mmCIF file of C-alpha atoms and ligand atoms in Angstrom:
data_model
loop_
_atom_site.group_PDB
_atom_site.id
_atom_site.type_symbol
_atom_site.label_atom_id
_atom_site.label_comp_id
_atom_site.label_asym_id
_atom_site.label_seq_id
_atom_site.Cartn_x
_atom_site.Cartn_y
_atom_site.Cartn_z
ATOM 1 C CA MET A 1500 -16.711 16.129 -32.680
ATOM 2 C CA PRO A 1501 -14.228 13.289 -32.272
ATOM 3 C CA HIS A 1502 -15.510 10.395 -30.186
ATOM 4 C CA PHE A 1503 -13.083 8.970 -27.652
ATOM 5 C CA ALA A 1504 -13.663 5.616 -25.974
ATOM 6 C CA ILE A 1505 -13.795 5.536 -22.181
ATOM 7 C CA MET A 1506 -12.101 3.153 -19.787
ATOM 8 C CA ASP A 1507 -14.380 0.114 -19.879
ATOM 9 C CA VAL A 1508 -14.384 -1.157 -16.312
ATOM 10 C CA ASP A 1509 -16.675 -4.114 -17.120
ATOM 11 C CA ALA A 1510 -14.235 -5.268 -19.821
ATOM 12 C CA PHE A 1511 -11.417 -4.926 -17.290
ATOM 13 C CA LEU A 1512 -13.285 -7.104 -14.766
ATOM 14 C CA ARG A 1513 -13.971 -9.792 -17.376
ATOM 15 C CA ALA A 1514 -10.332 -9.803 -18.509
ATOM 16 C CA ALA A 1515 -9.107 -9.864 -14.892
ATOM 17 C CA ASP A 1516 -10.778 -13.254 -14.449
ATOM 18 C CA GLU A 1517 -8.588 -14.601 -17.235
ATOM 19 C CA LEU A 1518 -5.320 -13.368 -15.704
ATOM 20 C CA PHE A 1519 -4.973 -16.168 -13.150
ATOM 21 C CA ASP A 1520 -4.893 -19.903 -12.704
ATOM 22 C CA ARG A 1521 -5.650 -21.674 -9.440
ATOM 23 C CA GLY A 1522 -2.506 -22.888 -7.665
ATOM 24 C CA PRO A 1523 -2.295 -26.139 -5.674
ATOM 25 C CA HIS A 1524 -3.783 -24.521 -2.554
ATOM 26 C CA GLY A 1525 -6.533 -22.725 -4.424
ATOM 27 C CA HIS A 1526 -4.695 -19.405 -4.570
ATOM 28 C CA LEU A 1527 -4.798 -17.309 -7.713
ATOM 29 C CA ILE A 1528 -1.473 -17.269 -9.569
ATOM 30 C CA PRO A 1529 -0.770 -15.104 -12.649
ATOM 31 C CA ARG A 1530 -0.710 -17.108 -15.878
ATOM 32 C CA SER A 1531 2.195 -14.994 -17.110
ATOM 33 C CA PRO A 1532 5.545 -15.441 -15.324
ATOM 34 C CA ALA A 1533 6.434 -11.818 -16.206
ATOM 35 C CA TYR A 1534 5.029 -10.409 -12.960
ATOM 36 C CA ALA A 1535 7.011 -12.702 -10.672
ATOM 37 C CA GLU A 1536 10.079 -11.721 -12.703
ATOM 38 C CA VAL A 1537 9.407 -8.026 -12.024
ATOM 39 C CA SER A 1538 9.048 -8.817 -8.304
ATOM 40 C CA SER A 1539 12.390 -10.585 -8.301
ATOM 41 C CA ARG A 1540 14.163 -7.776 -10.187
ATOM 42 C CA VAL A 1541 12.671 -4.663 -8.588
ATOM 43 C CA GLU A 1542 12.517 -4.280 -4.820
ATOM 44 C CA GLY A 1543 9.100 -3.371 -3.549
ATOM 45 C CA MET A 1544 5.892 -4.384 -1.889
ATOM 46 C CA THR A 1545 3.419 -4.985 -4.686
ATOM 47 C CA THR A 1546 2.834 -8.710 -5.312
ATOM 48 C CA ALA A 1547 2.958 -10.457 -8.683
ATOM 49 C CA ASN A 1548 -0.858 -10.831 -8.596
ATOM 50 C CA GLU A 1549 -1.297 -7.114 -8.029
ATOM 51 C CA LEU A 1550 1.181 -6.309 -10.803
ATOM 52 C CA ALA A 1551 -0.870 -8.450 -13.185
ATOM 53 C CA VAL A 1552 -3.989 -6.422 -12.320
ATOM 54 C CA LEU A 1553 -2.212 -3.052 -12.683
ATOM 55 C CA ASN A 1554 -0.718 -4.068 -16.012
ATOM 56 C CA LEU A 1555 -4.074 -5.224 -17.351
ATOM 57 C CA ALA A 1556 -5.666 -1.939 -16.298
ATOM 58 C CA ALA A 1557 -2.941 0.106 -18.014
ATOM 59 C CA SER A 1558 -3.201 -1.991 -21.175
ATOM 60 C CA LEU A 1559 -6.940 -1.218 -21.470
ATOM 61 C CA LEU A 1560 -6.638 2.568 -21.229
ATOM 62 C CA PRO A 1561 -8.239 4.390 -24.132
ATOM 63 C CA ALA A 1562 -5.893 6.431 -26.316
ATOM 64 C CA ASP A 1563 -6.731 9.792 -24.741
ATOM 65 C CA GLU A 1564 -6.485 8.836 -21.052
ATOM 66 C CA ASP A 1565 -3.567 8.427 -18.666
ATOM 67 C CA TYR A 1566 -2.449 6.363 -15.683
ATOM 68 C CA LEU A 1567 -1.735 7.822 -12.251
ATOM 69 C CA GLU A 1568 0.041 6.239 -9.277
ATOM 70 C CA VAL A 1569 0.616 7.645 -5.806
ATOM 71 C CA GLY A 1570 3.279 5.837 -3.759
ATOM 72 C CA SER A 1571 5.958 4.464 -6.057
ATOM 73 C CA PHE A 1572 8.614 3.449 -3.504
ATOM 74 C CA LYS A 1573 11.389 1.897 -5.612
ATOM 75 C CA GLY A 1574 9.290 1.563 -8.741
ATOM 76 C CA ARG A 1575 8.013 -2.010 -8.672
ATOM 77 C CA SER A 1576 4.336 -1.204 -9.202
ATOM 78 C CA MET A 1577 5.134 1.269 -11.973
ATOM 79 C CA VAL A 1578 7.433 -1.192 -13.732
ATOM 80 C CA GLY A 1579 4.674 -3.819 -13.546
ATOM 81 C CA ALA A 1580 2.007 -1.432 -14.835
ATOM 82 C CA THR A 1581 4.087 -0.404 -17.834
ATOM 83 C CA LEU A 1582 5.021 -3.935 -18.962
ATOM 84 C CA GLY A 1583 4.455 -3.959 -22.716
ATOM 85 C CA VAL A 1584 2.355 -0.758 -22.547
ATOM 86 C CA SER A 1585 3.688 2.390 -24.160
ATOM 87 C CA GLY A 1586 0.623 4.450 -25.157
ATOM 88 C CA PRO A 1587 -0.492 6.419 -22.102
ATOM 89 C CA ILE A 1588 1.416 8.844 -19.923
ATOM 90 C CA PHE A 1589 2.201 7.157 -16.603
ATOM 91 C CA HIS A 1590 2.173 9.802 -13.855
ATOM 92 C CA ALA A 1591 3.820 8.856 -10.568
ATOM 93 C CA VAL A 1592 3.915 10.788 -7.289
ATOM 94 C CA GLU A 1593 6.250 9.888 -4.429
ATOM 95 C CA ASN A 1594 7.359 11.983 -1.459
ATOM 96 C CA TYR A 1595 10.146 9.738 -0.153
ATOM 97 C CA VAL A 1596 8.864 9.696 3.379
ATOM 98 C CA GLU A 1597 8.227 6.113 4.430
ATOM 99 C CA PHE A 1598 10.243 2.901 4.799
ATOM 100 C CA GLY A 1599 13.633 4.641 4.852
ATOM 101 C CA MET A 1600 12.904 6.107 1.392
ATOM 102 C CA GLN A 1601 14.674 9.312 2.326
ATOM 103 C CA GLY A 1602 16.789 11.694 0.330
ATOM 104 C CA ALA A 1603 18.696 11.526 -2.901
ATOM 105 C CA ASP A 1604 19.498 7.794 -2.663
ATOM 106 C CA ALA A 1605 15.815 6.901 -2.738
ATOM 107 C CA ARG A 1606 15.189 9.028 -5.786
ATOM 108 C CA ALA A 1607 18.250 7.541 -7.513
ATOM 109 C CA THR A 1608 17.017 3.974 -6.895
ATOM 110 C CA LEU A 1609 13.575 4.733 -8.266
ATOM 111 C CA ASP A 1610 15.027 6.515 -11.303
ATOM 112 C CA ARG A 1611 17.406 3.619 -11.984
ATOM 113 C CA HIS A 1612 14.633 1.008 -11.820
ATOM 114 C CA LEU A 1613 12.456 3.020 -14.176
ATOM 115 C CA ALA A 1614 15.360 3.543 -16.576
ATOM 116 C CA GLU A 1615 16.231 -0.159 -16.547
ATOM 117 C CA HIS A 1616 12.723 -1.608 -16.786
ATOM 118 C CA ALA A 1617 10.292 1.050 -18.021
ATOM 119 C CA ALA A 1618 12.288 3.066 -20.541
ATOM 120 C CA HIS A 1619 9.778 2.204 -23.293
ATOM 121 C CA ALA A 1620 7.016 4.040 -21.420
ATOM 122 C CA ASP A 1621 6.394 7.741 -20.819
ATOM 123 C CA VAL A 1622 6.706 7.783 -17.020
ATOM 124 C CA ARG A 1623 6.554 11.230 -15.405
ATOM 125 C CA LEU A 1624 7.537 11.285 -11.772
ATOM 126 C CA VAL A 1625 6.627 14.200 -9.531
ATOM 127 C CA GLU A 1626 8.396 14.367 -6.189
ATOM 128 C CA GLY A 1627 6.029 15.653 -3.544
ATOM 129 C CA ASP A 1628 3.099 14.971 -1.284
ATOM 130 C CA GLY A 1629 0.451 13.133 -3.293
ATOM 131 C CA PHE A 1630 -2.435 15.094 -1.809
ATOM 132 C CA ALA A 1631 -0.800 18.441 -2.522
ATOM 133 C CA VAL A 1632 0.238 17.412 -6.027
ATOM 134 C CA LEU A 1633 -3.144 16.007 -7.040
ATOM 135 C CA SER A 1634 -5.103 18.905 -5.604
ATOM 136 C CA THR A 1635 -2.974 21.648 -7.135
ATOM 137 C CA ALA A 1636 -1.519 20.336 -10.402
ATOM 138 C CA PRO A 1637 -4.256 18.979 -12.645
ATOM 139 C CA TYR A 1638 -2.979 16.670 -15.329
ATOM 140 C CA PRO A 1639 -3.566 17.774 -18.911
ATOM 141 C CA ARG A 1640 -5.523 14.651 -19.840
ATOM 142 C CA ASP A 1641 -8.112 12.623 -17.963
ATOM 143 C CA ILE A 1642 -6.943 9.869 -15.681
ATOM 144 C CA GLY A 1643 -8.570 6.572 -16.679
ATOM 145 C CA VAL A 1644 -6.685 4.346 -14.223
ATOM 146 C CA TYR A 1645 -5.573 5.485 -10.784
ATOM 147 C CA PHE A 1646 -3.554 3.325 -8.373
ATOM 148 C CA TYR A 1647 -3.210 4.534 -4.790
ATOM 149 C CA ASP A 1648 -0.465 3.007 -2.648
ATOM 150 C CA GLY A 1649 0.641 6.017 -0.592
ATOM 151 C CA GLU A 1650 0.118 6.822 3.065
ATOM 152 C CA HIS A 1651 -2.235 4.448 4.859
ATOM 153 C CA THR A 1652 -4.420 6.208 7.406
ATOM 154 C CA SER A 1653 -8.205 6.583 7.232
ATOM 155 C CA LEU A 1654 -7.831 10.291 6.486
ATOM 156 C CA ALA A 1655 -5.280 9.570 3.750
ATOM 157 C CA HIS A 1656 -7.566 7.004 2.126
ATOM 158 C CA TYR A 1657 -10.538 9.374 2.245
ATOM 159 C CA LEU A 1658 -8.384 12.008 0.567
ATOM 160 C CA ALA A 1659 -6.953 9.483 -1.882
ATOM 161 C CA LEU A 1660 -10.408 9.303 -3.473
ATOM 162 C CA GLY A 1661 -11.320 12.943 -2.876
ATOM 163 C CA VAL A 1662 -8.297 14.656 -4.421
ATOM 164 C CA ALA A 1663 -8.299 12.313 -7.413
ATOM 165 C CA GLU A 1664 -12.010 12.594 -8.252
ATOM 166 C CA PRO A 1665 -11.767 15.850 -10.277
ATOM 167 C CA LEU A 1666 -8.891 14.394 -12.318
ATOM 168 C CA LEU A 1667 -10.709 11.209 -13.275
ATOM 169 C CA ALA A 1668 -12.344 10.565 -16.620
ATOM 170 C CA ASP A 1669 -16.151 10.335 -16.669
ATOM 171 C CA GLU A 1670 -15.695 6.596 -16.160
ATOM 172 C CA ALA A 1671 -12.503 5.512 -14.432
ATOM 173 C CA LEU A 1672 -10.970 2.531 -12.687
ATOM 174 C CA VAL A 1673 -9.471 3.141 -9.261
ATOM 175 C CA LEU A 1674 -7.249 0.500 -7.657
ATOM 176 C CA ILE A 1675 -6.525 0.817 -3.954
ATOM 177 C CA ASP A 1676 -3.780 -1.146 -2.270
ATOM 178 C CA ASP A 1677 -3.898 -2.450 1.316
ATOM 179 C CA ALA A 1678 -7.668 -2.290 1.016
ATOM 180 C CA THR A 1679 -8.397 -5.273 3.276
ATOM 181 C CA TRP A 1680 -7.157 -3.210 6.216
ATOM 182 C CA PRO A 1681 -10.096 -2.079 8.368
ATOM 183 C CA LEU A 1682 -8.938 1.541 8.205
ATOM 184 C CA VAL A 1683 -9.317 1.526 4.412
ATOM 185 C CA ALA A 1684 -12.780 -0.055 4.603
ATOM 186 C CA ARG A 1685 -13.825 2.701 7.018
ATOM 187 C CA ALA A 1686 -12.490 5.445 4.740
ATOM 188 C CA HIS A 1687 -14.239 3.962 1.698
ATOM 189 C CA GLN A 1688 -17.551 3.574 3.518
ATOM 190 C CA ALA A 1689 -17.368 7.205 4.617
ATOM 191 C CA TYR A 1690 -16.391 8.525 1.190
ATOM 192 C CA LEU A 1691 -18.877 6.459 -0.811
ATOM 193 C CA ARG A 1692 -21.700 7.448 1.545
ATOM 194 C CA ARG A 1693 -21.096 11.139 0.845
ATOM 195 C CA HIS A 1694 -20.160 11.047 -2.827
ATOM 196 C CA PRO A 1695 -22.275 9.629 -5.640
ATOM 197 C CA GLY A 1696 -20.777 7.848 -8.627
ATOM 198 C CA TRP A 1697 -18.520 5.451 -6.739
ATOM 199 C CA GLU A 1698 -18.812 1.686 -6.226
ATOM 200 C CA ILE A 1699 -16.473 -1.102 -5.195
ATOM 201 C CA VAL A 1700 -16.538 -3.546 -8.102
ATOM 202 C CA ARG A 1701 -13.946 -6.162 -7.126
ATOM 203 C CA ARG A 1702 -12.174 -7.198 -3.938
ATOM 204 C CA TRP A 1703 -8.983 -9.216 -4.087
ATOM 205 C CA ASP A 1704 -8.695 -9.618 -0.338
ATOM 206 C CA SER A 1705 -5.781 -10.997 1.582
ATOM 207 C CA THR A 1706 -6.294 -13.694 4.177
ATOM 208 C CA GLY A 1707 -3.876 -12.064 6.628
ATOM 209 C CA ASN A 1708 -1.287 -9.332 6.798
ATOM 210 C CA ASP A 1709 1.283 -9.304 3.994
ATOM 211 C CA ASP A 1710 -0.023 -12.418 2.285
ATOM 212 C CA PRO A 1711 2.222 -13.420 -0.618
ATOM 213 C CA HIS A 1712 -0.612 -13.253 -3.166
ATOM 214 C CA TRP A 1713 -2.459 -10.029 -2.385
ATOM 215 C CA ALA A 1714 -0.269 -8.358 0.259
ATOM 216 C CA ASN A 1715 -2.895 -6.500 2.333
ATOM 217 C CA GLY A 1716 -5.575 -6.684 -0.335
ATOM 218 C CA LEU A 1717 -6.387 -4.817 -3.523
ATOM 219 C CA HIS A 1718 -9.829 -3.362 -4.259
ATOM 220 C CA ALA A 1719 -11.111 -2.073 -7.596
ATOM 221 C CA LEU A 1720 -13.534 0.854 -7.590
ATOM 222 C CA ARG A 1721 -15.435 2.305 -10.475
ATOM 223 C CA PHE A 1722 -16.075 6.020 -10.654
ATOM 224 C CA ARG A 1723 -18.816 7.276 -12.960
ATOM 225 C CA ARG A 1724 -19.217 11.026 -12.839
ATOM 226 C CA PRO A 1725 -22.860 11.872 -12.253
ATOM 227 C CA ALA A 1726 -24.361 13.948 -15.078
ATOM 228 C CA GLY A 1727 -23.645 17.640 -14.585
ATOM 229 C CA ALA A 1728 -21.392 17.120 -11.550
ATOM 230 C CA PRO A 1729 -18.693 19.809 -11.417
ATOM 231 C CA ARG A 1730 -15.035 18.821 -11.500
ATOM 232 C CA ARG A 1731 -13.801 20.389 -8.315
ATOM 233 C CA LEU A 1732 -12.788 19.374 -4.830
ATOM 234 C CA HIS A 1733 -15.801 18.809 -2.604
ATOM 235 C CA PRO A 1734 -15.961 20.999 0.556
ATOM 236 C CA ASP A 1735 -15.445 18.003 2.878
ATOM 237 C CA VAL A 1736 -12.347 17.040 0.884
ATOM 238 C CA ARG A 1737 -10.990 20.582 1.194
ATOM 239 C CA ALA A 1738 -11.451 20.420 4.965
ATOM 240 C CA ALA A 1739 -9.787 16.997 5.157
ATOM 241 C CA LEU A 1740 -6.940 18.328 3.019
ATOM 242 C CA ILE A 1741 -6.267 21.120 5.496
ATOM 243 C CA ALA A 1742 -6.148 18.624 8.375
ATOM 244 C CA GLN A 1743 -3.804 16.362 6.405
ATOM 245 C CA ARG A 1744 -1.464 19.122 5.259
ATOM 246 C CA ARG A 1745 -1.291 21.081 8.488
ATOM 247 C CA ALA A 1746 -1.296 18.324 11.083
ATOM 248 C CA VAL A 1747 -1.430 14.637 10.134
ATOM 249 C CA GLY A 1748 1.008 14.706 7.180
ATOM 250 C CA PRO A 1749 3.773 16.688 8.939
ATOM 251 C CA ALA A 1750 3.416 14.555 12.079
ATOM 252 C CA ARG A 1751 3.802 11.320 10.098
ATOM 253 C CA LYS A 1752 6.753 12.762 8.205
ATOM 254 C CA ALA A 1753 8.428 13.674 11.490
ATOM 255 C CA ILE A 1754 7.870 10.162 12.858
ATOM 256 C CA TRP A 1755 9.382 8.494 9.774
ATOM 257 C CA THR A 1756 12.346 10.922 9.812
ATOM 258 C CA ILE A 1757 13.089 10.185 13.460
ATOM 259 C CA MET A 1758 12.776 6.433 12.878
ATOM 260 C CA HIS A 1759 15.132 6.694 9.914
ATOM 261 C CA LYS A 1760 17.736 8.297 12.173
ATOM 262 C CA ALA A 1761 16.989 6.123 15.219
ATOM 263 C CA PRO A 1762 15.861 2.664 14.042
ATOM 264 C CA TRP A 1763 15.961 1.382 17.622
ATOM 265 C CA LEU A 1764 12.727 3.356 18.157
ATOM 266 C CA VAL A 1765 10.792 1.224 15.637
ATOM 267 C CA PRO A 1766 9.711 -1.565 18.056
ATOM 268 C CA LEU A 1767 8.526 1.074 20.531
ATOM 269 C CA ALA A 1768 6.591 2.981 17.861
ATOM 270 C CA LYS A 1769 4.928 -0.252 16.735
ATOM 271 C CA ARG A 1770 3.668 -0.821 20.257
ATOM 272 C CA LEU A 1771 2.124 2.659 20.324
ATOM 273 C CA GLU A 1772 0.311 2.338 16.993
ATOM 274 C CA PRO A 1773 -3.329 1.117 17.140
ATOM 275 C CA LYS A 1774 -2.983 -2.449 15.884
ATOM 276 C CA ARG A 1775 -6.570 -3.214 14.883
ATOM 277 C CA ALA A 1776 -6.597 -0.663 12.039
ATOM 278 C CA HIS A 1777 -3.805 -2.482 10.196
ATOM 279 C CA LYS A 1778 -4.629 -6.042 11.270
ATOM 280 C CA ILE A 1779 -6.529 -8.305 8.922
ATOM 281 C CA SER A 1780 -8.914 -10.770 10.564
ATOM 282 C CA PRO A 1781 -11.129 -13.390 8.886
ATOM 283 C CA GLU A 1782 -14.159 -11.046 8.971
ATOM 284 C CA ASP A 1783 -12.268 -8.404 6.960
ATOM 285 C CA HIS A 1784 -12.111 -10.406 3.763
ATOM 286 C CA ALA A 1785 -14.943 -11.661 1.666
ATOM 287 C CA THR A 1786 -13.036 -13.805 -0.869
HETATM 288 C C1 SAM B 1938 3.781 0.861 0.283
HETATM 289 S S1 SAM B 1938 4.936 1.943 -0.428
HETATM 290 C C2 SAM B 1938 4.602 1.802 -2.143
HETATM 291 C C3 SAM B 1938 5.033 0.492 -2.708
HETATM 292 C C4 SAM B 1938 5.178 0.494 -4.211
HETATM 293 N N1 SAM B 1938 3.927 0.815 -4.895
HETATM 294 C C5 SAM B 1938 5.759 -0.820 -4.697
HETATM 295 O O1 SAM B 1938 5.288 -1.330 -5.734
HETATM 296 O O2 SAM B 1938 6.684 -1.320 -4.072
HETATM 297 C C6 SAM B 1938 4.239 3.495 -0.043
HETATM 298 C C7 SAM B 1938 5.028 4.649 -0.644
HETATM 299 O O3 SAM B 1938 4.212 5.799 -0.569
HETATM 300 C C8 SAM B 1938 5.033 6.924 -0.277
HETATM 301 N N2 SAM B 1938 4.163 7.931 0.321
HETATM 302 C C9 SAM B 1938 3.637 7.943 1.566
HETATM 303 N N3 SAM B 1938 2.878 9.030 1.752
HETATM 304 C C10 SAM B 1938 2.905 9.712 0.577
HETATM 305 C C11 SAM B 1938 2.335 10.922 0.146
HETATM 306 N N4 SAM B 1938 1.562 11.662 0.974
HETATM 307 N N5 SAM B 1938 2.581 11.343 -1.110
HETATM 308 C C12 SAM B 1938 3.368 10.615 -1.947
HETATM 309 N N6 SAM B 1938 3.941 9.452 -1.592
HETATM 310 C C13 SAM B 1938 3.725 9.010 -0.344
HETATM 311 C C14 SAM B 1938 6.098 6.361 0.666
HETATM 312 O O4 SAM B 1938 7.260 7.155 0.694
HETATM 313 C C15 SAM B 1938 6.323 4.966 0.101
HETATM 314 O O5 SAM B 1938 7.405 4.951 -0.797
#
């Protein structure tokens, strides 16, 4: 039987320490200028530091495993991940719901950025709801690195782990954006309590909302499939999926659609949203 290597998360963590220098104020800054260049060329929300981490992860994938991203927006994170990496298949899922990413224009922008900056890589974009796509269309090969940057609610983050778990290799690296937000911490606590095999192995926390180095924080999780565990959606994930697909997802989509058509509603909507869940305070970050 052929022996395939697995994604070595410990090697990734060791190499991640070498990615950065300390800037004048003690902040981590990527040693390579390539990531800041991507940020300046491709519109988006992922910071240069985060791009450096994604790119390292992609570069360490074993030959028989692939990369998966949910929430591509205009392609910045995918362009960063693929820098100089051409081996794996890079799967991307985007539903063009948030931040005015609506309709054909959004798709055209994402396609153009990928064509201009990631043509060397095998990027396969699926347009659709990430939870529906991941739970219904298994990828042919194991996912060794998974980056989630889609919808940010506690339910969405619970599902982000749950729908991906069956697709992951026996050892996989999972990178979650906006992870310093309290709502993400809550979702991870709940998921990790119920599901063995998961651990948070690195926290690159932000010191406030939208910090220029780590945005709203990036956490690295390791998944090791327990021996004999079946590869299928857990019952609690199935139930959460129904809630997301029948109620929460459509409601959020409707809100973003209305705001796209009536931007004057945005300040009002912000006032109605529970602030604490998306607000980073000193006690939310450990580093
Ligand atoms: C924060 S942005 C992603 C930023 C991007 N990674 C970058 O580097 O700029 C979140 C994206 O997730 C998409 N999204 C939100 N919910 C989603 C879902 N359920 N399935 C797929 N994409 C989703 C939004 O349309 C939006 O483009």
